[in-house]
Short mmCIF file of C-alpha atoms and ligand atoms in Angstrom, two decimals:
data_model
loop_
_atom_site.label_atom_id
_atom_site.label_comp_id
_atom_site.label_asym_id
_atom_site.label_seq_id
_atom_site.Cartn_x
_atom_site.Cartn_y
_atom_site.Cartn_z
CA UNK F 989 33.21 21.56 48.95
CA UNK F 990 34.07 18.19 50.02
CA UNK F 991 36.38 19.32 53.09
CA UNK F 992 39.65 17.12 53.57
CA UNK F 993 39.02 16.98 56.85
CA UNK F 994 36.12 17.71 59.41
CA UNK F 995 35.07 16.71 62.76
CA UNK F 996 32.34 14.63 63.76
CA UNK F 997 30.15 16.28 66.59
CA UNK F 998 26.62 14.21 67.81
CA UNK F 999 24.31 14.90 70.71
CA UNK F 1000 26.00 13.47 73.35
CA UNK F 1001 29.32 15.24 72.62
CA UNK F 1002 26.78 18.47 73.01
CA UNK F 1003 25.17 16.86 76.10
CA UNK F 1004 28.58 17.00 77.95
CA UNK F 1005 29.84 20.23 76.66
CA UNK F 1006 26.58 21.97 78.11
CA UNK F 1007 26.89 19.84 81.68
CA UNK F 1008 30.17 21.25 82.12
CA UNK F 1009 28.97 24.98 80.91
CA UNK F 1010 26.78 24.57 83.71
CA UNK F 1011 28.58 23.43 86.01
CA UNK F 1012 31.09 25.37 89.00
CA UNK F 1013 34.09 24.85 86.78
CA UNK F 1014 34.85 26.60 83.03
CA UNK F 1015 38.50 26.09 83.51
CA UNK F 1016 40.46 24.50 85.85
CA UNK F 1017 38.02 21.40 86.96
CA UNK F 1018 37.29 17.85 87.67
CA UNK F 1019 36.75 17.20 84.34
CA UNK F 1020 40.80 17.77 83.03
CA UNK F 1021 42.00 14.80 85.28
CA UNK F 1022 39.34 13.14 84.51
CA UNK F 1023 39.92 13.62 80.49
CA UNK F 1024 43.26 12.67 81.36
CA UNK F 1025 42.72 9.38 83.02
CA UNK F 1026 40.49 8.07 80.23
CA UNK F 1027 43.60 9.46 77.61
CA UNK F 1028 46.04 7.13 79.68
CA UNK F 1029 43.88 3.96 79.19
CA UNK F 1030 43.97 4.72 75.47
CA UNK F 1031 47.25 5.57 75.20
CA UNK F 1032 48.89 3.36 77.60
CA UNK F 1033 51.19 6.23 79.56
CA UNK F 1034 50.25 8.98 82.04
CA UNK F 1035 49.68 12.43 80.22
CA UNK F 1036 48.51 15.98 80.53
CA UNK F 1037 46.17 17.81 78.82
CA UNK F 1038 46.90 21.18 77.01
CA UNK F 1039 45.47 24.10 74.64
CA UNK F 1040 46.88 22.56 71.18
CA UNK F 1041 49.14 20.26 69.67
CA UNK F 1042 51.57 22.84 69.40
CA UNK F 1043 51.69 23.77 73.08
CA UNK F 1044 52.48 19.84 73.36
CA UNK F 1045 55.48 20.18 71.87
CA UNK F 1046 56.53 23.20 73.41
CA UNK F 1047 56.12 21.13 76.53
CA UNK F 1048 57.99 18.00 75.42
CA UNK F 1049 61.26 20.07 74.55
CA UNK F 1050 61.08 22.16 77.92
CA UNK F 1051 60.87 18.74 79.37
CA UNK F 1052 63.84 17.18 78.21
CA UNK F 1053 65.25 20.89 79.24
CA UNK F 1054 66.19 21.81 75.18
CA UNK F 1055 68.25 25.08 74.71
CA UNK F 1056 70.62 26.74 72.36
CA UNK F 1057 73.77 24.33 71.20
CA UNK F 1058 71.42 21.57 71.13
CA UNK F 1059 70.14 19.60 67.47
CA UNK F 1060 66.70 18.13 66.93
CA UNK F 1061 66.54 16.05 64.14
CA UNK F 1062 63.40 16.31 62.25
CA UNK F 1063 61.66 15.19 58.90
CA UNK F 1064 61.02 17.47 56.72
CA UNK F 1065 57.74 16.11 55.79
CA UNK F 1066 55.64 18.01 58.93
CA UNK F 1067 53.61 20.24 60.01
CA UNK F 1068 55.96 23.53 61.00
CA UNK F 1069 54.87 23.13 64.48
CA UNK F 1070 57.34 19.88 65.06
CA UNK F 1071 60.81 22.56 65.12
CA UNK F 1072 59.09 26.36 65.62
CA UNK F 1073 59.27 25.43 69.56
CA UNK F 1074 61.84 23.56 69.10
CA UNK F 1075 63.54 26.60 67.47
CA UNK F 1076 62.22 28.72 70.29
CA UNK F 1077 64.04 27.27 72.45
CA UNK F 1078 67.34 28.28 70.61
CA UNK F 1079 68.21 24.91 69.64
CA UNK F 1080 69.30 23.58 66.26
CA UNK F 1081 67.09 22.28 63.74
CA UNK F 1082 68.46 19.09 61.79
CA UNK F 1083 66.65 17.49 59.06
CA UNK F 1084 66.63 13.63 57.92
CA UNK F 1085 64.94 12.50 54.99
CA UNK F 1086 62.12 10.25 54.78
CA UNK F 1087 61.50 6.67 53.65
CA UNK F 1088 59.26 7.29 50.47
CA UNK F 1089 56.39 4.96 51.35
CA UNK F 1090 55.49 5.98 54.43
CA UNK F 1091 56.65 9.46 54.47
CA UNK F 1092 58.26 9.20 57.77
CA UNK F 1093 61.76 10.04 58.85
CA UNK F 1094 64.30 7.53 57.95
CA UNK F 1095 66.45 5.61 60.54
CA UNK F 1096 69.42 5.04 58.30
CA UNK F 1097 69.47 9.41 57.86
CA UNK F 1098 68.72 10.31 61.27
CA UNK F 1099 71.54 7.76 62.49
CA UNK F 1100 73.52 9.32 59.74
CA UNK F 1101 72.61 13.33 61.16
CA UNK F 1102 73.48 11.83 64.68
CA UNK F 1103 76.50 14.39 66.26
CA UNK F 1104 77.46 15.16 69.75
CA UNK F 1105 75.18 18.02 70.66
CA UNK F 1106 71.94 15.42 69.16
CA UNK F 1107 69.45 15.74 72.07
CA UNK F 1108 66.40 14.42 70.53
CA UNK F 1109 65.20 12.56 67.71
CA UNK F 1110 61.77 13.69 66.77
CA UNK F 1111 59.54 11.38 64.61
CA UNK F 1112 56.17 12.12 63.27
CA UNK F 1113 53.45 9.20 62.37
CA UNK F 1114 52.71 10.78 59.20
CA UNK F 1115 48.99 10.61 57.83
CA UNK F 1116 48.61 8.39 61.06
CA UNK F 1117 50.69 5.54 60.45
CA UNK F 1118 53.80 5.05 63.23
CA UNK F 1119 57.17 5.62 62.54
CA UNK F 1120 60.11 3.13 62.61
CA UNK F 1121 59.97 3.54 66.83
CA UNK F 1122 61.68 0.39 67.24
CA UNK F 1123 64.96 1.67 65.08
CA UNK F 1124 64.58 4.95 66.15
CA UNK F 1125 64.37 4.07 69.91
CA UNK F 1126 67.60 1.79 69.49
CA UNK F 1127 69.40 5.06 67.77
CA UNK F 1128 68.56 7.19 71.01
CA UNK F 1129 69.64 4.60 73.63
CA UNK F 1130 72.88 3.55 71.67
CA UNK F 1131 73.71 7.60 71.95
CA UNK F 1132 71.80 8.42 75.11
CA UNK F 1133 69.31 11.03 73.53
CA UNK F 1134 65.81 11.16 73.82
CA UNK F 1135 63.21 9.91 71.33
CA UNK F 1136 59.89 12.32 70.83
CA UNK F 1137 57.05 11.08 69.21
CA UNK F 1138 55.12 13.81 67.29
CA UNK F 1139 51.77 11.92 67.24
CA UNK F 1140 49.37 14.88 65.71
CA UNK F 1141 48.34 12.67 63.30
CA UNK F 1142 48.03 9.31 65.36
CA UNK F 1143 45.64 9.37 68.39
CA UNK F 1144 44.62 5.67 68.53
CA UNK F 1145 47.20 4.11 65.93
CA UNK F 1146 48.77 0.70 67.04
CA UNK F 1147 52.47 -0.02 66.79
CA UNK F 1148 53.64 -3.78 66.92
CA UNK F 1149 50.47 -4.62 69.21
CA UNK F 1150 51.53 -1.16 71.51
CA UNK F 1151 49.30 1.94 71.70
CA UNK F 1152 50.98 5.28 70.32
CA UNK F 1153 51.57 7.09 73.58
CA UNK F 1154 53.52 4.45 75.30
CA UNK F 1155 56.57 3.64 73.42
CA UNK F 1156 58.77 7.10 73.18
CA UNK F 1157 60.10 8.90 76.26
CA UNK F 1158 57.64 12.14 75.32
CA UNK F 1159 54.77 11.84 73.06
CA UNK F 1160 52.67 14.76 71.92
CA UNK F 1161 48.95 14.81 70.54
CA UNK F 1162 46.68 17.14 68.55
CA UNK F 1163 42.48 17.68 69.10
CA UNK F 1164 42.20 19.93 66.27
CA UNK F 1165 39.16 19.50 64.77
CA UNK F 1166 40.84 17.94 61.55
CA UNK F 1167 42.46 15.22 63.41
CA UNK F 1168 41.38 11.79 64.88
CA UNK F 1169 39.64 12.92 67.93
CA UNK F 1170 38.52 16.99 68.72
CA UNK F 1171 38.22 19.37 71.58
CA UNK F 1172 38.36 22.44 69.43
CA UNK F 1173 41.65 23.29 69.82
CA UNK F 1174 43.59 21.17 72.01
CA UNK F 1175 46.32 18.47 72.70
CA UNK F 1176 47.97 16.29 75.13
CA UNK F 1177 51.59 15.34 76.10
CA UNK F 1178 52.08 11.54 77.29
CA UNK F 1179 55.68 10.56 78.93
CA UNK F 1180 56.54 7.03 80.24
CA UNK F 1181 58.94 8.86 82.75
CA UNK F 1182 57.18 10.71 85.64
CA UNK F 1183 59.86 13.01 85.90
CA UNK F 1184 59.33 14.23 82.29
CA UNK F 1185 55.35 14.47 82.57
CA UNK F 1186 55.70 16.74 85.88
CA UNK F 1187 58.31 19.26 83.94
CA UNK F 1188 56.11 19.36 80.87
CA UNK F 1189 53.33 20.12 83.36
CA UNK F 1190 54.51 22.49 85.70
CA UNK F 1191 56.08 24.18 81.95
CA UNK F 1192 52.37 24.15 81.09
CA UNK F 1193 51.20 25.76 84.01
CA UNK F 1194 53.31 28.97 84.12
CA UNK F 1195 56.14 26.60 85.84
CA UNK F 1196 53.88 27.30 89.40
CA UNK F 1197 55.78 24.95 92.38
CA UNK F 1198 53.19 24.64 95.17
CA UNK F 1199 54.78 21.48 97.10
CA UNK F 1200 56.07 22.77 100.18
CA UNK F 1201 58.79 20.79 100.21
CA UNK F 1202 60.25 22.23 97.42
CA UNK F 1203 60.00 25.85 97.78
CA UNK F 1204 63.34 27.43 97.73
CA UNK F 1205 61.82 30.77 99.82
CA UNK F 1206 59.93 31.05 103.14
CA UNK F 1207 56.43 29.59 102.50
CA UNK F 1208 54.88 32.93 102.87
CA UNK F 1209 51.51 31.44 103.63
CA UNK F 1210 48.37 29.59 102.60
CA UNK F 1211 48.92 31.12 98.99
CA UNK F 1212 52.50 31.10 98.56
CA UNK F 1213 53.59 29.39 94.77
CA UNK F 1214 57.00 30.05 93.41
CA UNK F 1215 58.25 30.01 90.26
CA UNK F 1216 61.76 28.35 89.20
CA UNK F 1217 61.95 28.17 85.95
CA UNK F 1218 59.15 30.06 83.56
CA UNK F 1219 56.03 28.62 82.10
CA UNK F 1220 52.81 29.17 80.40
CA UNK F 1221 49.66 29.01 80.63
CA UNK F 1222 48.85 26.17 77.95
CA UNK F 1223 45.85 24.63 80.17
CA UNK F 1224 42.78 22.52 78.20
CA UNK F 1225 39.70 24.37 79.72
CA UNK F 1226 36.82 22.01 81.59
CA UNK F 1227 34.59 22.63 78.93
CA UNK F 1228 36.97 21.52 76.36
CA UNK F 1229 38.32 18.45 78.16
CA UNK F 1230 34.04 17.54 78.51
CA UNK F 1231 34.65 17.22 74.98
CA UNK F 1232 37.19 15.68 74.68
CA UNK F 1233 35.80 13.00 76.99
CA UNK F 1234 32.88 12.46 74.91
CA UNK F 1235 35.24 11.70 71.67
CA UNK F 1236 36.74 9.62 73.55
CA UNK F 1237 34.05 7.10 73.82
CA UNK F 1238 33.72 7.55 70.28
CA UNK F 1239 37.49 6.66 69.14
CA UNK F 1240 36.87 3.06 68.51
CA UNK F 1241 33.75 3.70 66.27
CA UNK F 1242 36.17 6.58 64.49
CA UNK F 1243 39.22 4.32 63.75
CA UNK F 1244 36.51 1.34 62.06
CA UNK F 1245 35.43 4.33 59.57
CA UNK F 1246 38.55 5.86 59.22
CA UNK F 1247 40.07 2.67 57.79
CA UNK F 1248 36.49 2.13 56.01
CA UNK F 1249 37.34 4.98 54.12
CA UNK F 1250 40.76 4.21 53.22
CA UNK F 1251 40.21 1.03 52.29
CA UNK F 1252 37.28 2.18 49.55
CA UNK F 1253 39.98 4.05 48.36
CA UNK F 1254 42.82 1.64 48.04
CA UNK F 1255 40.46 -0.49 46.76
CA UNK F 1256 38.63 1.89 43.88
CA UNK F 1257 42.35 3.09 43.05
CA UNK F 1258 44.10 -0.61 43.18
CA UNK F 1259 43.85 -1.23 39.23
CA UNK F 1260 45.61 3.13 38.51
CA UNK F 1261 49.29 2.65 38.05
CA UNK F 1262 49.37 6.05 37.82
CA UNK F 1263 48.58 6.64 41.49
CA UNK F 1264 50.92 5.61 44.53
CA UNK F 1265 48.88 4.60 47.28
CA UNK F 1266 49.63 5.01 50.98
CA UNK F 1267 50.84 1.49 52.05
CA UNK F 1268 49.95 -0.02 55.61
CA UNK F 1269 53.20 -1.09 57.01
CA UNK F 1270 52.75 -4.94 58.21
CA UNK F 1271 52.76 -5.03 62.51
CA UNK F 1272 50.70 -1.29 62.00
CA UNK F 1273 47.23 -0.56 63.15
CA UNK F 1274 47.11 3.27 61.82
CA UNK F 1275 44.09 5.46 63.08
CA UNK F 1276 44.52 7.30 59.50
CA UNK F 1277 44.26 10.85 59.48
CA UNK F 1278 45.45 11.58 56.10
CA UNK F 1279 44.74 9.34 52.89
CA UNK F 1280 47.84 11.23 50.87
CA UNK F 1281 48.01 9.84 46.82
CA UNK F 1282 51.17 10.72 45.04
CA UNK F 1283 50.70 11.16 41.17
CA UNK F 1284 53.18 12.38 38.60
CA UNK F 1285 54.71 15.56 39.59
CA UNK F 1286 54.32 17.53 36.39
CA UNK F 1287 50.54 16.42 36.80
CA UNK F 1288 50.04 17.44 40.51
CA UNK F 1289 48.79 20.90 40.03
CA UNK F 1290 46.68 19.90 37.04
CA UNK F 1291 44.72 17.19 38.88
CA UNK F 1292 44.90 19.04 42.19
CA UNK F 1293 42.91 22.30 40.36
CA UNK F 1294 40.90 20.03 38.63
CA UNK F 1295 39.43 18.56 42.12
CA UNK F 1296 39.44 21.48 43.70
CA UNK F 1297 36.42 22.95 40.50
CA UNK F 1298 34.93 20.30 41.27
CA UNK F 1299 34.51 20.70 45.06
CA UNK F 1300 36.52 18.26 46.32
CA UNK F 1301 38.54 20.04 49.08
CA UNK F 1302 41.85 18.27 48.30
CA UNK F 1303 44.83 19.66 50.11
CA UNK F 1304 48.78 19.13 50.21
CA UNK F 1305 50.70 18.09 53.01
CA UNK F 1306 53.35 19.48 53.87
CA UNK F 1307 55.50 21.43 52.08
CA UNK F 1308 58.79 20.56 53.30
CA UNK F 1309 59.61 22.32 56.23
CA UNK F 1310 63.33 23.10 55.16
CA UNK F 1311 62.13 25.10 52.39
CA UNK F 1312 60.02 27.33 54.46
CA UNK F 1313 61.95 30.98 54.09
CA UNK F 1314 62.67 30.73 57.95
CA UNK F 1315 65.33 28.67 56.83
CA UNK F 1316 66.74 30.36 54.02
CA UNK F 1317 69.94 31.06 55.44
CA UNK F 1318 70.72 27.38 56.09
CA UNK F 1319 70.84 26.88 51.92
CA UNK F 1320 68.56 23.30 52.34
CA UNK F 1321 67.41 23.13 48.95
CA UNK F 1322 68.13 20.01 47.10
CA UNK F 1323 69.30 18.21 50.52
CA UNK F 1324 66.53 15.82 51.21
CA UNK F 1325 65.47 14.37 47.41
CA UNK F 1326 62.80 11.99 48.73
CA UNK F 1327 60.89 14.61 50.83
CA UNK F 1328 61.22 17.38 48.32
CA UNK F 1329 59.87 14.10 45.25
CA UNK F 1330 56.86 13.30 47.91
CA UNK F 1331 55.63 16.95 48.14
CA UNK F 1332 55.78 17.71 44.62
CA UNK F 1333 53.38 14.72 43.89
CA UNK F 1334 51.36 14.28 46.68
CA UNK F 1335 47.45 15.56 47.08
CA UNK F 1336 45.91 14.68 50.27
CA UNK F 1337 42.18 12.95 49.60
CA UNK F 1338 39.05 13.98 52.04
CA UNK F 1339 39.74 11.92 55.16
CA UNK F 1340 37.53 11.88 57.86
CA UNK F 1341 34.79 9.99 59.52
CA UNK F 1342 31.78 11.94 58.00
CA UNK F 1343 32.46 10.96 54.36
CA UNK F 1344 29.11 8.63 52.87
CA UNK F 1345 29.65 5.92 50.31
CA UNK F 1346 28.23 8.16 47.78
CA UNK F 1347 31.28 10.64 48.42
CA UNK F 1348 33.87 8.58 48.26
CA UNK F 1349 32.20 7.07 44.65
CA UNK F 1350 32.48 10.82 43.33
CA UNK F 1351 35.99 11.52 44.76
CA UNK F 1352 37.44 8.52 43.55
CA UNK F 1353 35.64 8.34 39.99
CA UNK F 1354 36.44 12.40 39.63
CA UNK F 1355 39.82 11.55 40.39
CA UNK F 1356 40.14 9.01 37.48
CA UNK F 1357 38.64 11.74 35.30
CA UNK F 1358 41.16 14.19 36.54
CA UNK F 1359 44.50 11.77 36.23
CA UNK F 1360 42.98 10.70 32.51
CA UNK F 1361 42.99 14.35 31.40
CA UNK F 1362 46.92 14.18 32.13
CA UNK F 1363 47.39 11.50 29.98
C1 LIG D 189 52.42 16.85 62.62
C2 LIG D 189 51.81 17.98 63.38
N1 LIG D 189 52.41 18.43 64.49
C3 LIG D 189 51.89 19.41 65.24
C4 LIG D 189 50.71 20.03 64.87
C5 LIG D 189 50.19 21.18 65.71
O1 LIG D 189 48.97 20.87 66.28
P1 LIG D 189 47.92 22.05 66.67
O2 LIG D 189 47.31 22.53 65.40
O3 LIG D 189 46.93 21.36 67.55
O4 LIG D 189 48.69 23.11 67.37
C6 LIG D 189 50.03 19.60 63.74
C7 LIG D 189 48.78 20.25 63.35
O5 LIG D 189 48.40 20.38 62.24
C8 LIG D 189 50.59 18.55 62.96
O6 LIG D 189 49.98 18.10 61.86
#
């Protein structure tokens, strides 16, 4: 099977990851800051390091202090990740709809979902291209809310000449091996406010306060911490952040054959009118991590079967997260037209930086076969 996704691993990536086995440090180590510091040059905003994607997000909402009586507004078109922590914090989940070509959340709907208890507007760069963060940043300042950038999908991407990382107030990152850059599991969490970066932190680190001078008890002695408000442990091992380090270097070389591959696809596909292809919005430079084709709907399953026998690991993404049962009891069905139209004719296409010439030849030309046999 083709996969739709898969990491790229070489021997200097194993080099590092057996230096820092070796070395005095498996968790906790030089290596994390310094994992971090290259991550800031990339991303253009100090950051932390942590265990996955999903432990970033965790991290932005305890950072912006999110609890119940609060709304999130969210597109539906996600992984489930983007409102489980929000929804463990107790707050509300709101949903906007997207703008069909790009699959990201709408302006003109989350401006429209705005009430007095919004406290954050969370966009995701779907398939890696940004969202509308100029509109969307205007929305939270005109109300005084924050803006989150759900950037799982968009290590590296380029908005309007600015990195991803340094335009919302919190901005969250996946290294799962699927996505644009790996340390196993893994993620970071950039802010452009310090004040933000050292809650999400100290959140990430069992919410451990070992400045002196702010201890709210006696300092009880060379290994007094205190704890104000809870944490967890959602640290990025030395081993993993060695990794991570490596890809790093890499990133530049992964974004050229990222949009290698997507433009052999736009460009085998540009003559099918019965395939939508994902459009590059002008000002973008997306690191793509999805290449998502939307066919007929009464087709999808056909043609996604069809590729699938013929072992091309084609996947979908996302069902839309309102209809997930967890949120039967808020009766969503029906309420956002242009995610629910996307997911019922989108198939996601291999993406990733291992893919040959040859691959993308049988992909595309089995594709063809499989949209003909609809016809
Ligand atoms: C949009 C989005 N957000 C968050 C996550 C969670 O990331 P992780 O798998 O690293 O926890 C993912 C992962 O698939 C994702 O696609």
């Amino acid at each position: 099977m083709i996969p739709y996704g898969r990491h790229s691993i070489n021997d200097d990536d194993i080099a590092e990851v057996v230096a820092a086995l070796k070395s005095d440090w498996l968790t906790t180590g030089p290596l994390v800051e310094e994992f971090e510091s290259a991550l800031e040059k990339v991303i253009g905003a100090p950051c932390i390091s942590v265990s996955s994607g999903t432990a970033a997000l965790h991290c932005a909402y305890a950072a912006i202090g999110l609890g119940p009586g609060d709304e999130v507004i969210t597109p539906p078109i996600t992984f489930i990740a983007t409102q489980a922590t929000a929804a463990l914090f107790g707050a509300t989940i709101v949903f906007a709809d997207i703008q069909p070509d790009t699959a990201n959340i709408d302006p003109q709907a989350v401006a429209a979902a705005i009430t007095p208890r919004t406290k954050a507007i969370v966009a995701v760069d779907y398939a890696g291209q940004p969202a509308d963060l100029d509109e969307l940043r205007a929305i939270a300042d005109r109300h005084g809310i924050y803006l989150i950038e759900d950037a799982a999908h968009s290590m590296g991407s380029i908005y309007k000449g600015r990195p991803v990382g340094s335009i919302a107030d919190i901005t969250t990152f996946s290294f799962f091996p699927t996505k644009n850059l790996t340390t196993c599991e893994g993620g970071a969490v950039a802010s452009i406010h310090p004040e933000l970066l050292e809650r999400a932190k100290r959140f990430a680190r069992q919410g451990l306060v070992r400045n002196p001078n702010e201890f709210k008890i006696t300092d009880q002695g060379p290994w007094h911490q205190e704890v104000h408000e809870f944490g967890l442990n959602y640290r990025l091992p030395d081993i993993l952040c060695a990794l991570g380090l490596s890809q790093l270097k890499r990133l530049d070389e992964f974004k050229l054959q990222r949009s290698q591959v997507f433009d052999l696809y736009s460009k085998a596909f540009q003559e099918e009118s019965a395939i939508v292809l994902p459009k590059k919005r002008a000002n973008m430079s997306p690191m793509w991590h999805l290449y998502p084709i939307q066919v007929n709907a009464k087709n999808r399953r056909q043609i996604f079967d069809e590729l699938r026998s013929v072992k091309i690991g084609v996947q979908v993404n996302y069902l839309p997260v309102h209809l997930h049962p967890v949120f039967n009891s808020m009766n969503l069905k029906g309420k956002f037209p242009a995610s629910e139209m996307f997911y019922e004719r989108e198939i996601s296409l291999p993406m990733s930086t291992i893919l040959t010439a040859v691959e993308i030849e049988y992909i595309t030309s089995r594709v063809k076969v499989a949209i003909s046999k609809c016809e």
